[in-house]
mmCIF file of C-alpha atoms and ligand atoms in Angstrom:
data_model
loop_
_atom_site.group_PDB
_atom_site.id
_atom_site.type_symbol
_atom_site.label_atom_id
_atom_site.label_comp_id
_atom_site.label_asym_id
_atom_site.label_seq_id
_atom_site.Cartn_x
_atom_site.Cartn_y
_atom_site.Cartn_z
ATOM 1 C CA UNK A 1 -11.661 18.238 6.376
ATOM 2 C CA UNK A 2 -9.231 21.024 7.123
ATOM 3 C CA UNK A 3 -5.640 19.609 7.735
ATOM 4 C CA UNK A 4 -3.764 21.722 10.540
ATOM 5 C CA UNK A 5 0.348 21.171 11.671
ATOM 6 C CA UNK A 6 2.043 23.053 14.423
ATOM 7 C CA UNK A 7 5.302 24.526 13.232
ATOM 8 C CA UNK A 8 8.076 26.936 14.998
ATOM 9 C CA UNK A 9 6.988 30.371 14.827
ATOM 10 C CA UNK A 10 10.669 31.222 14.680
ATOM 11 C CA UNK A 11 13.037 28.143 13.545
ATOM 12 C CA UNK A 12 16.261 27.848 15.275
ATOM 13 C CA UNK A 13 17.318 27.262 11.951
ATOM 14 C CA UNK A 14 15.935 30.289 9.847
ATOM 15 C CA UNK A 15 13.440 27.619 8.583
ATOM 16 C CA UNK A 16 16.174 25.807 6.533
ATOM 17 C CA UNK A 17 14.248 22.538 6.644
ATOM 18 C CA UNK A 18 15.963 20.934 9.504
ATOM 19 C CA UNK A 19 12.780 21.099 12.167
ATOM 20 C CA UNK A 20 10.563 18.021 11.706
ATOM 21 C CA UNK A 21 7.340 19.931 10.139
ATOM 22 C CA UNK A 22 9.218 20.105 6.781
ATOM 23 C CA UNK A 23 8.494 16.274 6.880
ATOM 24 C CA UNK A 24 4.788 16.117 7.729
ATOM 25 C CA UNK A 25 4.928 19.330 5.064
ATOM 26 C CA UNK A 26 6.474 17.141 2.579
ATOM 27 C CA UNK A 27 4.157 14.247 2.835
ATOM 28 C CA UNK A 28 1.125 16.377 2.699
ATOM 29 C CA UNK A 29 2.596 18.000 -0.305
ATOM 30 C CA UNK A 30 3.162 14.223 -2.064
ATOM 31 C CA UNK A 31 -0.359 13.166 -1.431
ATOM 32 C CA UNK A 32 -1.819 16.784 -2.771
ATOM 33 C CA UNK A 33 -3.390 17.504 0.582
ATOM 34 C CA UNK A 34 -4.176 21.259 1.531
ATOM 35 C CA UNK A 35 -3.359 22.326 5.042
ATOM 36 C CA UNK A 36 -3.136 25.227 7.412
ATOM 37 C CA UNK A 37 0.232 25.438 10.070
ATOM 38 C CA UNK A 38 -0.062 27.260 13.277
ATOM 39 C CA UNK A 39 2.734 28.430 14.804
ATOM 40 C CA UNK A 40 3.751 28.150 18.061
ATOM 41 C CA UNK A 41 6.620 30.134 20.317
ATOM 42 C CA UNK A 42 8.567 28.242 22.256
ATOM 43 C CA UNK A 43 7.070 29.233 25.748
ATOM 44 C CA UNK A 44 3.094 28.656 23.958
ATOM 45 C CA UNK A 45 4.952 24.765 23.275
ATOM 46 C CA UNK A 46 5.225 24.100 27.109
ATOM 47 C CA UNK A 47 1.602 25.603 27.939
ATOM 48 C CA UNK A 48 -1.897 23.532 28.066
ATOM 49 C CA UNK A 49 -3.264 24.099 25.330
ATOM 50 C CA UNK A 50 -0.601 22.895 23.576
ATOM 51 C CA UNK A 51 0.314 20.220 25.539
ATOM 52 C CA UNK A 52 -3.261 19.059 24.767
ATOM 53 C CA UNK A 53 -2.003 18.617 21.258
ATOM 54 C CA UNK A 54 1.800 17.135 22.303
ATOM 55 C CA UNK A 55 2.583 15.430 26.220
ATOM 56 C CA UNK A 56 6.083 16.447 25.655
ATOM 57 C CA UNK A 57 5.557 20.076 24.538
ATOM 58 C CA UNK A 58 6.912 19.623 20.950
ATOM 59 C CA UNK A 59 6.393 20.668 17.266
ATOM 60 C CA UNK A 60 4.903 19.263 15.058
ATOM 61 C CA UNK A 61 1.172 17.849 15.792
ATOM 62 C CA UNK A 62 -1.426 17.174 13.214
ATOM 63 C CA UNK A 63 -5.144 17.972 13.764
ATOM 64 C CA UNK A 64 -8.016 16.843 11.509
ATOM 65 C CA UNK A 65 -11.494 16.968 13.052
ATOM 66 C CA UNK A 66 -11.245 15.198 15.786
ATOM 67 C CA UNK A 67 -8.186 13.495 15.758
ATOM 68 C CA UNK A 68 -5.040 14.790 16.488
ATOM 69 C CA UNK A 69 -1.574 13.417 16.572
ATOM 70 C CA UNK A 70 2.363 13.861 17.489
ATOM 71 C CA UNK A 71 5.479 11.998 16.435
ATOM 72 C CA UNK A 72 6.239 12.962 12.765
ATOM 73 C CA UNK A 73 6.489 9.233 12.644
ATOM 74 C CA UNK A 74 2.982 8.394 13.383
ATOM 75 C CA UNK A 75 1.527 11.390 11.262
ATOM 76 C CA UNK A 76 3.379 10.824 7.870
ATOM 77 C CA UNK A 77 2.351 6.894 8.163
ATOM 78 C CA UNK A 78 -1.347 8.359 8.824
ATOM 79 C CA UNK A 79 -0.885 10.580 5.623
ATOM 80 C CA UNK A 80 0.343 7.987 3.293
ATOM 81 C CA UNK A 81 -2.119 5.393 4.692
ATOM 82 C CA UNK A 82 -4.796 7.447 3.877
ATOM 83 C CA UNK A 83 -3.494 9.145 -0.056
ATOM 84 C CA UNK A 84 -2.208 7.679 -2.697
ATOM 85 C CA UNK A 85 1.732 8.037 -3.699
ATOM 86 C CA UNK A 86 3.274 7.330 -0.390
ATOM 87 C CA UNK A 87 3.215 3.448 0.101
ATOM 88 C CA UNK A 88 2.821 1.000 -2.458
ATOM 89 C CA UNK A 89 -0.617 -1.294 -3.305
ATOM 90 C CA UNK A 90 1.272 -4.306 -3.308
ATOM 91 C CA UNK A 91 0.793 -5.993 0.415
ATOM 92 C CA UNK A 92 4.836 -7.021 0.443
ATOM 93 C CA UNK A 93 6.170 -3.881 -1.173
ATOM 94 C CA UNK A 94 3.879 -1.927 1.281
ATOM 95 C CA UNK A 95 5.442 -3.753 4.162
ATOM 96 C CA UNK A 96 8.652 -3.208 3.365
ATOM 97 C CA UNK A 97 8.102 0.574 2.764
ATOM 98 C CA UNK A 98 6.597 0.668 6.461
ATOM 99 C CA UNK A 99 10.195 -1.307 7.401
ATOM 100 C CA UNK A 100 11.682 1.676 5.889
ATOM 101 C CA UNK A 101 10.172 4.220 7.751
ATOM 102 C CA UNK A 102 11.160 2.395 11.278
ATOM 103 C CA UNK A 103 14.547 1.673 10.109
ATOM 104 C CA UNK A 104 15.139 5.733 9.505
ATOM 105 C CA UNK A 105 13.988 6.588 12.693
ATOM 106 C CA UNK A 106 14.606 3.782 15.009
ATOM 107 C CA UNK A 107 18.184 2.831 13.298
ATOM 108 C CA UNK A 108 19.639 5.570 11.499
ATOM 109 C CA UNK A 109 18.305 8.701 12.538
ATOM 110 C CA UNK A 110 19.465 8.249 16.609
ATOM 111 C CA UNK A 111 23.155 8.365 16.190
ATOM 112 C CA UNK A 112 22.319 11.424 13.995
ATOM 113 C CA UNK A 113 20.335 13.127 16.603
ATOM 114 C CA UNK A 114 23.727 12.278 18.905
ATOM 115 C CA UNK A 115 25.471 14.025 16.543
ATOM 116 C CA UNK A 116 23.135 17.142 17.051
ATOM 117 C CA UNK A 117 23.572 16.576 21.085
ATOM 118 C CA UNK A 118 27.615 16.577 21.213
ATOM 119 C CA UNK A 119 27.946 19.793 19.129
ATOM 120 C CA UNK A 120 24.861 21.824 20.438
ATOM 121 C CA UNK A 121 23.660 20.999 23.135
ATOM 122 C CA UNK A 122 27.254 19.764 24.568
ATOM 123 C CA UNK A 123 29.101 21.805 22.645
ATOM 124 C CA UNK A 124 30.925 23.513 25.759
ATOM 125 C CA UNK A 125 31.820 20.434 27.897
ATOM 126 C CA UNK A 126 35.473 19.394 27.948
ATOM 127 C CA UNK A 127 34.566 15.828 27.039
ATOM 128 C CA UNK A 128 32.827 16.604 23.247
ATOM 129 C CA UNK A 129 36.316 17.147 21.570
ATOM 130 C CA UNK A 130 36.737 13.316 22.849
ATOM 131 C CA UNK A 131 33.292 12.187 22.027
ATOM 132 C CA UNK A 132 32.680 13.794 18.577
ATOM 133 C CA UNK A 133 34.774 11.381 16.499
ATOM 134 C CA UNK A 134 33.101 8.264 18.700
ATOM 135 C CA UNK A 135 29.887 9.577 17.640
ATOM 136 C CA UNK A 136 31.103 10.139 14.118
ATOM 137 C CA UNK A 137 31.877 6.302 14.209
ATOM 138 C CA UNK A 138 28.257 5.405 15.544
ATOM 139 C CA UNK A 139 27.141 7.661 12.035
ATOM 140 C CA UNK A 140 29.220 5.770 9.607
ATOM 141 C CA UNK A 141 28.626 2.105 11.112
ATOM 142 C CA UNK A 142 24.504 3.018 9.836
ATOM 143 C CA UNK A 143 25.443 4.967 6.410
ATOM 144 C CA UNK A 144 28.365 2.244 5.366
ATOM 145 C CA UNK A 145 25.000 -0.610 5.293
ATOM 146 C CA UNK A 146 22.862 1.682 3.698
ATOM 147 C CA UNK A 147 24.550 2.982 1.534
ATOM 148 C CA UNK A 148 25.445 -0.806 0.245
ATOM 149 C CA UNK A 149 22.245 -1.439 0.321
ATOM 150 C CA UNK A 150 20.875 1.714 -1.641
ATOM 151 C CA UNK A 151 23.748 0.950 -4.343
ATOM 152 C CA UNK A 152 22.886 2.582 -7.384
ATOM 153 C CA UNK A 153 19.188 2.301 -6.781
ATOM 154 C CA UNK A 154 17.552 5.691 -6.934
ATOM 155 C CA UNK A 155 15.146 4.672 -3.909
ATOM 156 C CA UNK A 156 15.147 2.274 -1.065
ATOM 157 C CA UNK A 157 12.779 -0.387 -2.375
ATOM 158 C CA UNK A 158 11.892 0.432 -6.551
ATOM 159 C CA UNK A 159 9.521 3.180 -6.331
ATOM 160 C CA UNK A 160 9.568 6.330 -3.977
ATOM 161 C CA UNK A 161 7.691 5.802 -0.595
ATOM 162 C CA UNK A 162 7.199 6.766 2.594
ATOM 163 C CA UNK A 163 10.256 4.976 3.720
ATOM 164 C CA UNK A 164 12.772 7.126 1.080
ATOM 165 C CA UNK A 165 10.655 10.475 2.841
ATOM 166 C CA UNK A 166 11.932 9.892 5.949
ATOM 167 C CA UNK A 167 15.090 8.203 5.420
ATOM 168 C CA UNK A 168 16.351 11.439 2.997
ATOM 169 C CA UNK A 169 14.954 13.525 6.185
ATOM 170 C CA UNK A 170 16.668 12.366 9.096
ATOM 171 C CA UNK A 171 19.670 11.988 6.360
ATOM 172 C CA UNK A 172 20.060 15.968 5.117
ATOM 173 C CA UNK A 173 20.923 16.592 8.646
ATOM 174 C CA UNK A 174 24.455 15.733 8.249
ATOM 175 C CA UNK A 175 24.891 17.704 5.391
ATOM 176 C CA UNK A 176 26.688 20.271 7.290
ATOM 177 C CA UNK A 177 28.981 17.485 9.122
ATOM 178 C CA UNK A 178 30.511 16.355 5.636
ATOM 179 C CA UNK A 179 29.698 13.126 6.556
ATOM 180 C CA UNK A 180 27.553 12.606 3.504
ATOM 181 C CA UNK A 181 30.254 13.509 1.061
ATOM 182 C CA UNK A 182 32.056 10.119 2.085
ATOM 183 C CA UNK A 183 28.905 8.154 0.683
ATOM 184 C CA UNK A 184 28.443 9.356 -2.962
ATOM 185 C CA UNK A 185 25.435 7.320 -3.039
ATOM 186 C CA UNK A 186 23.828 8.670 -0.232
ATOM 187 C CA UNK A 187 24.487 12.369 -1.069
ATOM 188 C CA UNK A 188 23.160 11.560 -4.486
ATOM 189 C CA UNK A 189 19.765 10.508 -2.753
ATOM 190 C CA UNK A 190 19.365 13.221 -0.423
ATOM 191 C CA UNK A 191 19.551 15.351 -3.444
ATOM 192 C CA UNK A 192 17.027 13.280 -5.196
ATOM 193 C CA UNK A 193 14.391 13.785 -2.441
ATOM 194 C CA UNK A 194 15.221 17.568 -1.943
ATOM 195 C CA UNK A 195 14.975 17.878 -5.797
ATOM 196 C CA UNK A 196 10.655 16.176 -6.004
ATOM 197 C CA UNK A 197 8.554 19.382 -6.157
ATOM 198 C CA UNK A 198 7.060 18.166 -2.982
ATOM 199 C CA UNK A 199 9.540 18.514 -0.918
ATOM 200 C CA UNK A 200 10.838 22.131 -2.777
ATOM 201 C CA UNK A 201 6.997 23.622 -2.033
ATOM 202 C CA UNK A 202 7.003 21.922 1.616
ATOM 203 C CA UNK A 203 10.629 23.686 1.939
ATOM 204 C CA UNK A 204 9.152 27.082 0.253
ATOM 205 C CA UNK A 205 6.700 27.236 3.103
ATOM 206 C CA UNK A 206 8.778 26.335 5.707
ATOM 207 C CA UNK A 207 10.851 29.292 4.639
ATOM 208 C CA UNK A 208 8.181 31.465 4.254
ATOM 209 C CA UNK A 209 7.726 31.665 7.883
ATOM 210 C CA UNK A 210 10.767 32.707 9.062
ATOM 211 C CA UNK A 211 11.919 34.683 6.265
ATOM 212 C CA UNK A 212 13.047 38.389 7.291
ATOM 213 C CA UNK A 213 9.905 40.496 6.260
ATOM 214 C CA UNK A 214 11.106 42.597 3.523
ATOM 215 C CA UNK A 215 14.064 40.459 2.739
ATOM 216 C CA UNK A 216 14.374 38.475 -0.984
HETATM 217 N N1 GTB B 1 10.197 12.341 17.992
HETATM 218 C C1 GTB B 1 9.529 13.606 17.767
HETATM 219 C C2 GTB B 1 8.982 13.645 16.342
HETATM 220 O O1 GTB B 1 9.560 12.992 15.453
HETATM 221 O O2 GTB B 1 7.950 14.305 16.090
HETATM 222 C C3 GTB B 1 10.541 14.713 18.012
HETATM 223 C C4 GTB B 1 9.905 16.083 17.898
HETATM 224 C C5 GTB B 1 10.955 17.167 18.131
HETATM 225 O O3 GTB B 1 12.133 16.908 18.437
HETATM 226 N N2 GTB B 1 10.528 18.422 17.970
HETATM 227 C C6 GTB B 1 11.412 19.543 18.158
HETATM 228 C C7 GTB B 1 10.853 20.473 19.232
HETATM 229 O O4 GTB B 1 9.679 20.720 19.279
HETATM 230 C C8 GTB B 1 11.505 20.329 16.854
HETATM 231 S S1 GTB B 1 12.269 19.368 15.577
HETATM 232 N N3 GTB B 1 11.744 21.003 20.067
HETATM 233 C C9 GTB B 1 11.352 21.940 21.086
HETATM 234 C C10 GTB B 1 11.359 21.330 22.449
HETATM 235 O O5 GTB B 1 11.569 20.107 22.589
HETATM 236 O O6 GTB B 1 11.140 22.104 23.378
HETATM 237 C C11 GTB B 1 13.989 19.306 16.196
HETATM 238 C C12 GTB B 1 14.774 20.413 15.573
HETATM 239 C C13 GTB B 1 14.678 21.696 16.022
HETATM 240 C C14 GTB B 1 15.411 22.708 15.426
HETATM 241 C C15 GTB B 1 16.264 22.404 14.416
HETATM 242 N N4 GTB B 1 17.042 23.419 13.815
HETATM 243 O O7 GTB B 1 16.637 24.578 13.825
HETATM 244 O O8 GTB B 1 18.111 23.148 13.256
HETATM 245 C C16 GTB B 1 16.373 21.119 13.967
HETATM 246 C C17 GTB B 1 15.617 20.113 14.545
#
């Protein structure tokens, strides 16, 4: 059955992997899964037929026949549920991959996305000179625990999983902050992730899109 994601037609980014489709891209590309992206403006986001797809008028969604779902949470647990590679057969180890997953995106990833909100989105208010380093704080009291707990592991929980996919996701945001560079570790398994072939061809296509037409 045809696999279809919704994607920016135009990343604010340049298609750099930072929008949340290079995640469900990633995951299809681990479990070998073929699939077609359609892309969506920002104005087509907010209209019904789209919002048919996603109540709050966001990228991505996954269709297949007749199912279709949002939250990239939701769709790469739906993914590795249903392929091989993603979460392990062992009922405990499978668990805890699942833990994983929740712990990126429920623990580790908000502070991150706070991180996004002071220097974007309130980038221009007198008070985010004040609140940057308080949010900085919020990021290091999640990385200085994980990164403990990582150690010199090379994933979360023995073998790559679902978990480590989202985790190294919601982690490569910082890059740009610097933040990573103060947990080795952590840098070292961000790079690990970006380095599985999965994740290069998911970032390819991503790229794809918004490259200039013409350019290299
Ligand atoms: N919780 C949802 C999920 O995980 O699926 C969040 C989905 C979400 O935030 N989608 C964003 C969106 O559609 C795109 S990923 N925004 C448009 C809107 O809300 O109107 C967030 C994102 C966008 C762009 C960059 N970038 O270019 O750097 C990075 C991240």
């Amino acid at each position: 059955m045809t696999i279809t994601i919704t994607a920016f037609e135009r990343s604010p980014d340049g298609g750099k992997g930072l929008a949340r489709d290079t995640r469900v891209r990633w995951a299809l590309e681990e479990a070998g899964q073929p699939y077609e992206v359609r892309l969506v403006s920002f104005a087509d986001m907010k209209k019904p037929a789209h919002l048919a797809r996603h109540p709050f008028g966001q990228i991505p969604t996954y269709e297949e026949g007749d199912l279709t779902l949002f939250e990239t949470g939701s769709i790469v647990f739906h993914i590795a549920q249903r392929h091989a590679g993603l979460l392990p057969e062992d009922a405990a180890a499978r668990a805890r991959a699942i833990t994983w997953m929740f712990a990126a995106l429920n623990t580790v990833e908000p502070p991150i996305l706070e991180l996004v909100t002071v220097k974007v989105f309130e980038g221009d208010k007198p008070w985010s000179p004040e609140r940057l380093p308080l949010v900085m704080d919020r990021i290091r009291a999640r990385l200085t625990p994980l990164s403990a707990r990582l150690g010199e592991g090379e994933w979360l929980d023995g073998a790559f999983s679902v978990g480590d996919l989202l985790m190294v996701s919601v982690l490569l945001r910082l890059r740009m902050s610097g933040v990573l560079d103060e947990y080795p570790n952590l840098a070292r398994y961000v790079a690990r992730g970006e380095e599985r072939p999965a994740y290069r061809r998911a970032f390819a296509s991503q790229l794809a899109v918004n490259a200039p037409a013409g350019g290299p």
